[in-house]
Amino acid sequence: APPSLPAKAASTTLCDIAFAVDVAAAVHETTDWLIMVEGTSNSPNCTESIDGDTVVCGYGDNLLGVADHPVQLGKANKLVYSPHTYGPSQHARDEFTNADFPNNMPDVWDNHWGYIRSIEGNDAAVVLGEWGGPVTGESDDVDDNGLWMSKIVDYLVANDRQSHFFWCLNSDSDP
């Protein structure tokens, strides 16, 4: 049977770290499941100047709060941070029009979620929970999303992050 979750006030949000820890504790009473914590878009504030651009976070690539308030589970090796990140096919953001695009993107990813594995004492994994988008099949110099996708694959490989989920195989779906 699935574990029962502790009762919480109706005003508790899913972003509440204490709530996440309570849920994980309840889950771990009867299972050994992984607990995946997704990024948000704007909590904490995710407006930064990176490579000369005013950069904001997308749907779920903001894990800036982990630096100051990491989730602390009783079973630390069962925590997985799972950002979701998308390129220019899904967002109109300054970093996608930067003169150095897509070579500026690793700085953005490092700022939003790429730093997590370097936090001293961190036992959590980082698995990119969603990334992708449509590509036109044109050459890289005319397909910005294709450029972005090639760059994120290079980033994942260079940073030994082969665990990820691509969204999605059919081109008719929005993230």
mmCIF file of C-alpha atoms in Angstrom:
data_model
loop_
_atom_site.group_PDB
_atom_site.id
_atom_site.type_symbol
_atom_site.label_atom_id
_atom_site.label_comp_id
_atom_site.label_asym_id
_atom_site.label_seq_id
_atom_site.Cartn_x
_atom_site.Cartn_y
_atom_site.Cartn_z
ATOM 1 C CA ALA A 1 0.000 0.000 0.000
ATOM 2 C CA PRO A 2 1.231 3.518 -0.696
ATOM 3 C CA PRO A 3 2.399 5.477 2.339
ATOM 4 C CA SER A 4 0.038 7.967 3.934
ATOM 5 C CA LEU A 5 1.153 11.560 3.792
ATOM 6 C CA PRO A 6 1.195 13.812 6.850
ATOM 7 C CA ALA A 7 -1.664 16.291 7.137
ATOM 8 C CA LYS A 8 -0.663 19.819 6.121
ATOM 9 C CA ALA A 9 -2.477 23.141 6.143
ATOM 10 C CA ALA A 10 -4.338 23.949 2.949
ATOM 11 C CA SER A 11 -2.070 26.935 2.348
ATOM 12 C CA THR A 12 1.057 24.772 2.024
ATOM 13 C CA THR A 13 2.544 24.948 -1.459
ATOM 14 C CA LEU A 14 4.447 22.199 -3.210
ATOM 15 C CA CYS A 15 7.492 24.513 -3.160
ATOM 16 C CA ASP A 16 7.612 24.310 0.620
ATOM 17 C CA ILE A 17 10.811 22.502 1.560
ATOM 18 C CA ALA A 18 9.378 21.295 4.878
ATOM 19 C CA PHE A 19 6.435 19.760 3.041
ATOM 20 C CA ALA A 20 8.785 17.983 0.626
ATOM 21 C CA VAL A 21 10.790 16.575 3.528
ATOM 22 C CA ASP A 22 7.603 15.385 5.268
ATOM 23 C CA VAL A 23 6.408 13.686 2.092
ATOM 24 C CA ALA A 24 9.775 12.013 1.586
ATOM 25 C CA ALA A 25 9.820 10.775 5.180
ATOM 26 C CA ALA A 26 6.352 9.263 4.743
ATOM 27 C CA VAL A 27 7.339 7.646 1.454
ATOM 28 C CA HIS A 28 10.533 6.252 2.936
ATOM 29 C CA GLU A 29 8.647 4.616 5.837
ATOM 30 C CA THR A 30 7.550 1.869 3.445
ATOM 31 C CA THR A 31 9.604 2.257 0.258
ATOM 32 C CA ASP A 32 13.051 3.073 -1.017
ATOM 33 C CA TRP A 33 11.811 5.333 -3.819
ATOM 34 C CA LEU A 34 13.753 8.242 -5.218
ATOM 35 C CA ILE A 35 12.367 11.670 -4.367
ATOM 36 C CA MET A 36 12.556 14.044 -7.327
ATOM 37 C CA VAL A 37 12.476 17.789 -6.682
ATOM 38 C CA GLU A 38 11.753 19.868 -9.776
ATOM 39 C CA GLY A 39 12.862 23.387 -10.441
ATOM 40 C CA THR A 40 10.477 26.329 -10.520
ATOM 41 C CA SER A 41 10.340 29.348 -12.770
ATOM 42 C CA ASN A 42 10.575 32.196 -10.268
ATOM 43 C CA SER A 43 11.146 31.105 -6.683
ATOM 44 C CA PRO A 44 13.607 32.337 -5.618
ATOM 45 C CA ASN A 45 13.959 35.334 -7.906
ATOM 46 C CA CYS A 46 15.719 34.173 -11.042
ATOM 47 C CA THR A 47 16.628 37.385 -12.818
ATOM 48 C CA GLU A 48 20.384 37.638 -13.254
ATOM 49 C CA SER A 49 22.846 39.307 -15.572
ATOM 50 C CA ILE A 50 24.759 36.537 -17.349
ATOM 51 C CA ASP A 51 27.103 37.219 -20.270
ATOM 52 C CA GLY A 52 25.565 40.673 -20.728
ATOM 53 C CA ASP A 53 21.963 39.423 -20.901
ATOM 54 C CA THR A 54 19.179 39.813 -18.371
ATOM 55 C CA VAL A 55 18.378 36.149 -17.907
ATOM 56 C CA VAL A 56 15.235 34.755 -16.298
ATOM 57 C CA CYS A 57 14.362 31.145 -15.615
ATOM 58 C CA GLY A 58 12.014 29.087 -17.726
ATOM 59 C CA TYR A 59 9.268 26.673 -16.692
ATOM 60 C CA GLY A 60 11.348 24.581 -14.310
ATOM 61 C CA ASP A 61 15.049 25.335 -14.515
ATOM 62 C CA ASN A 62 15.308 27.472 -11.364
ATOM 63 C CA LEU A 63 17.066 25.526 -8.639
ATOM 64 C CA LEU A 64 18.872 28.573 -7.241
ATOM 65 C CA GLY A 65 17.341 27.962 -3.815
ATOM 66 C CA VAL A 66 19.317 24.744 -3.399
ATOM 67 C CA ALA A 67 22.472 26.790 -2.749
ATOM 68 C CA ASP A 68 21.071 28.275 0.487
ATOM 69 C CA HIS A 69 18.259 25.848 1.334
ATOM 70 C CA PRO A 70 18.986 22.324 0.091
ATOM 71 C CA VAL A 71 16.372 19.672 0.754
ATOM 72 C CA GLN A 72 17.603 17.501 3.623
ATOM 73 C CA LEU A 73 16.160 13.987 3.563
ATOM 74 C CA GLY A 74 16.683 11.202 6.062
ATOM 75 C CA LYS A 75 17.867 9.117 3.102
ATOM 76 C CA ALA A 76 20.055 11.706 1.357
ATOM 77 C CA ASN A 77 21.058 9.309 -1.414
ATOM 78 C CA LYS A 78 17.410 9.114 -2.519
ATOM 79 C CA LEU A 79 17.135 12.815 -3.437
ATOM 80 C CA VAL A 80 17.183 13.806 -7.114
ATOM 81 C CA TYR A 81 17.010 17.414 -8.251
ATOM 82 C CA SER A 82 15.273 17.505 -11.618
ATOM 83 C CA PRO A 83 15.377 20.772 -13.562
ATOM 84 C CA HIS A 84 13.403 21.206 -16.773
ATOM 85 C CA THR A 85 14.973 23.421 -19.399
ATOM 86 C CA TYR A 86 13.960 24.463 -22.887
ATOM 87 C CA GLY A 87 15.422 26.500 -25.693
ATOM 88 C CA PRO A 88 14.231 29.154 -28.118
ATOM 89 C CA SER A 89 11.360 27.067 -29.481
ATOM 90 C CA GLN A 90 9.628 27.453 -26.103
ATOM 91 C CA HIS A 91 10.852 30.809 -24.755
ATOM 92 C CA ALA A 92 11.666 34.257 -26.099
ATOM 93 C CA ARG A 93 14.548 35.158 -23.796
ATOM 94 C CA ASP A 94 17.574 37.427 -24.138
ATOM 95 C CA GLU A 95 20.139 34.636 -23.878
ATOM 96 C CA PHE A 96 18.797 33.082 -27.104
ATOM 97 C CA THR A 97 19.606 36.251 -29.060
ATOM 98 C CA ASN A 98 23.055 36.753 -27.514
ATOM 99 C CA ALA A 99 25.759 37.236 -30.166
ATOM 100 C CA ASP A 100 27.576 34.207 -28.703
ATOM 101 C CA PHE A 101 24.495 31.909 -28.723
ATOM 102 C CA PRO A 102 24.571 28.948 -28.101
ATOM 103 C CA ASN A 103 28.041 29.137 -26.547
ATOM 104 C CA ASN A 104 26.652 31.352 -23.772
ATOM 105 C CA MET A 105 24.233 28.677 -22.582
ATOM 106 C CA PRO A 106 26.581 26.694 -20.288
ATOM 107 C CA ASP A 107 26.924 29.815 -18.103
ATOM 108 C CA VAL A 108 23.126 29.998 -17.831
ATOM 109 C CA TRP A 109 22.756 26.291 -16.993
ATOM 110 C CA ASP A 110 25.602 26.485 -14.456
ATOM 111 C CA ASN A 111 23.842 29.412 -12.787
ATOM 112 C CA HIS A 112 20.374 27.838 -12.681
ATOM 113 C CA TRP A 113 21.135 24.192 -11.781
ATOM 114 C CA GLY A 114 24.523 23.016 -13.014
ATOM 115 C CA TYR A 115 26.283 24.054 -9.807
ATOM 116 C CA ILE A 116 24.377 21.633 -7.549
ATOM 117 C CA ARG A 117 26.730 18.676 -7.824
ATOM 118 C CA SER A 118 29.644 20.882 -6.732
ATOM 119 C CA ILE A 119 28.047 21.805 -3.383
ATOM 120 C CA GLU A 120 30.187 20.382 -0.596
ATOM 121 C CA GLY A 121 28.403 17.564 1.217
ATOM 122 C CA ASN A 122 25.742 17.206 -1.481
ATOM 123 C CA ASP A 123 24.690 13.582 -1.985
ATOM 124 C CA ALA A 124 21.803 14.365 -4.329
ATOM 125 C CA ALA A 125 21.772 13.473 -7.981
ATOM 126 C CA VAL A 126 20.840 15.936 -10.712
ATOM 127 C CA VAL A 127 18.780 14.481 -13.554
ATOM 128 C CA LEU A 128 17.545 16.763 -16.301
ATOM 129 C CA GLY A 129 13.841 15.914 -16.138
ATOM 130 C CA GLU A 130 12.779 17.583 -19.380
ATOM 131 C CA TRP A 131 14.574 19.138 -22.313
ATOM 132 C CA GLY A 132 13.990 19.168 -26.018
ATOM 133 C CA GLY A 133 11.680 20.723 -28.530
ATOM 134 C CA PRO A 134 11.126 20.687 -32.256
ATOM 135 C CA VAL A 135 13.879 21.014 -34.830
ATOM 136 C CA THR A 136 13.356 21.937 -38.454
ATOM 137 C CA GLY A 137 15.866 19.528 -39.933
ATOM 138 C CA GLU A 138 17.601 22.501 -41.532
ATOM 139 C CA SER A 139 21.305 23.119 -41.095
ATOM 140 C CA ASP A 140 22.428 24.215 -37.643
ATOM 141 C CA ASP A 141 22.975 27.801 -38.752
ATOM 142 C CA VAL A 142 19.246 28.374 -39.363
ATOM 143 C CA ASP A 143 17.723 26.259 -36.593
ATOM 144 C CA ASP A 144 18.244 27.988 -33.237
ATOM 145 C CA ASN A 145 16.539 25.192 -31.308
ATOM 146 C CA GLY A 146 18.773 22.640 -33.033
ATOM 147 C CA LEU A 147 21.809 24.705 -32.014
ATOM 148 C CA TRP A 148 20.504 24.870 -28.455
ATOM 149 C CA MET A 149 19.856 21.118 -28.332
ATOM 150 C CA SER A 150 23.337 20.309 -29.664
ATOM 151 C CA LYS A 151 24.860 22.599 -27.030
ATOM 152 C CA ILE A 152 22.932 21.057 -24.142
ATOM 153 C CA VAL A 153 23.965 17.553 -25.251
ATOM 154 C CA ASP A 154 27.597 18.741 -25.288
ATOM 155 C CA TYR A 155 27.085 20.250 -21.811
ATOM 156 C CA LEU A 156 25.550 17.076 -20.404
ATOM 157 C CA VAL A 157 28.355 14.906 -21.766
ATOM 158 C CA ALA A 158 31.133 17.305 -20.687
ATOM 159 C CA ASN A 159 29.716 17.401 -17.160
ATOM 160 C CA ASP A 160 29.119 13.626 -16.880
ATOM 161 C CA ARG A 161 25.331 13.999 -16.775
ATOM 162 C CA GLN A 162 24.084 11.222 -18.974
ATOM 163 C CA SER A 163 20.874 10.805 -16.947
ATOM 164 C CA HIS A 164 18.089 12.847 -18.502
ATOM 165 C CA PHE A 165 14.632 12.688 -20.052
ATOM 166 C CA PHE A 166 13.956 14.127 -23.512
ATOM 167 C CA TRP A 167 10.581 15.813 -24.114
ATOM 168 C CA CYS A 168 9.174 14.668 -26.422
ATOM 169 C CA LEU A 169 9.431 12.450 -29.480
ATOM 170 C CA ASN A 170 6.354 13.779 -31.256
ATOM 171 C CA SER A 171 6.688 17.357 -32.407
ATOM 172 C CA ASP A 172 3.063 18.271 -31.667
ATOM 173 C CA SER A 173 3.454 18.479 -27.912
ATOM 174 C CA ASP A 174 4.156 21.549 -25.827
ATOM 175 C CA PRO A 175 6.149 21.083 -22.619
#
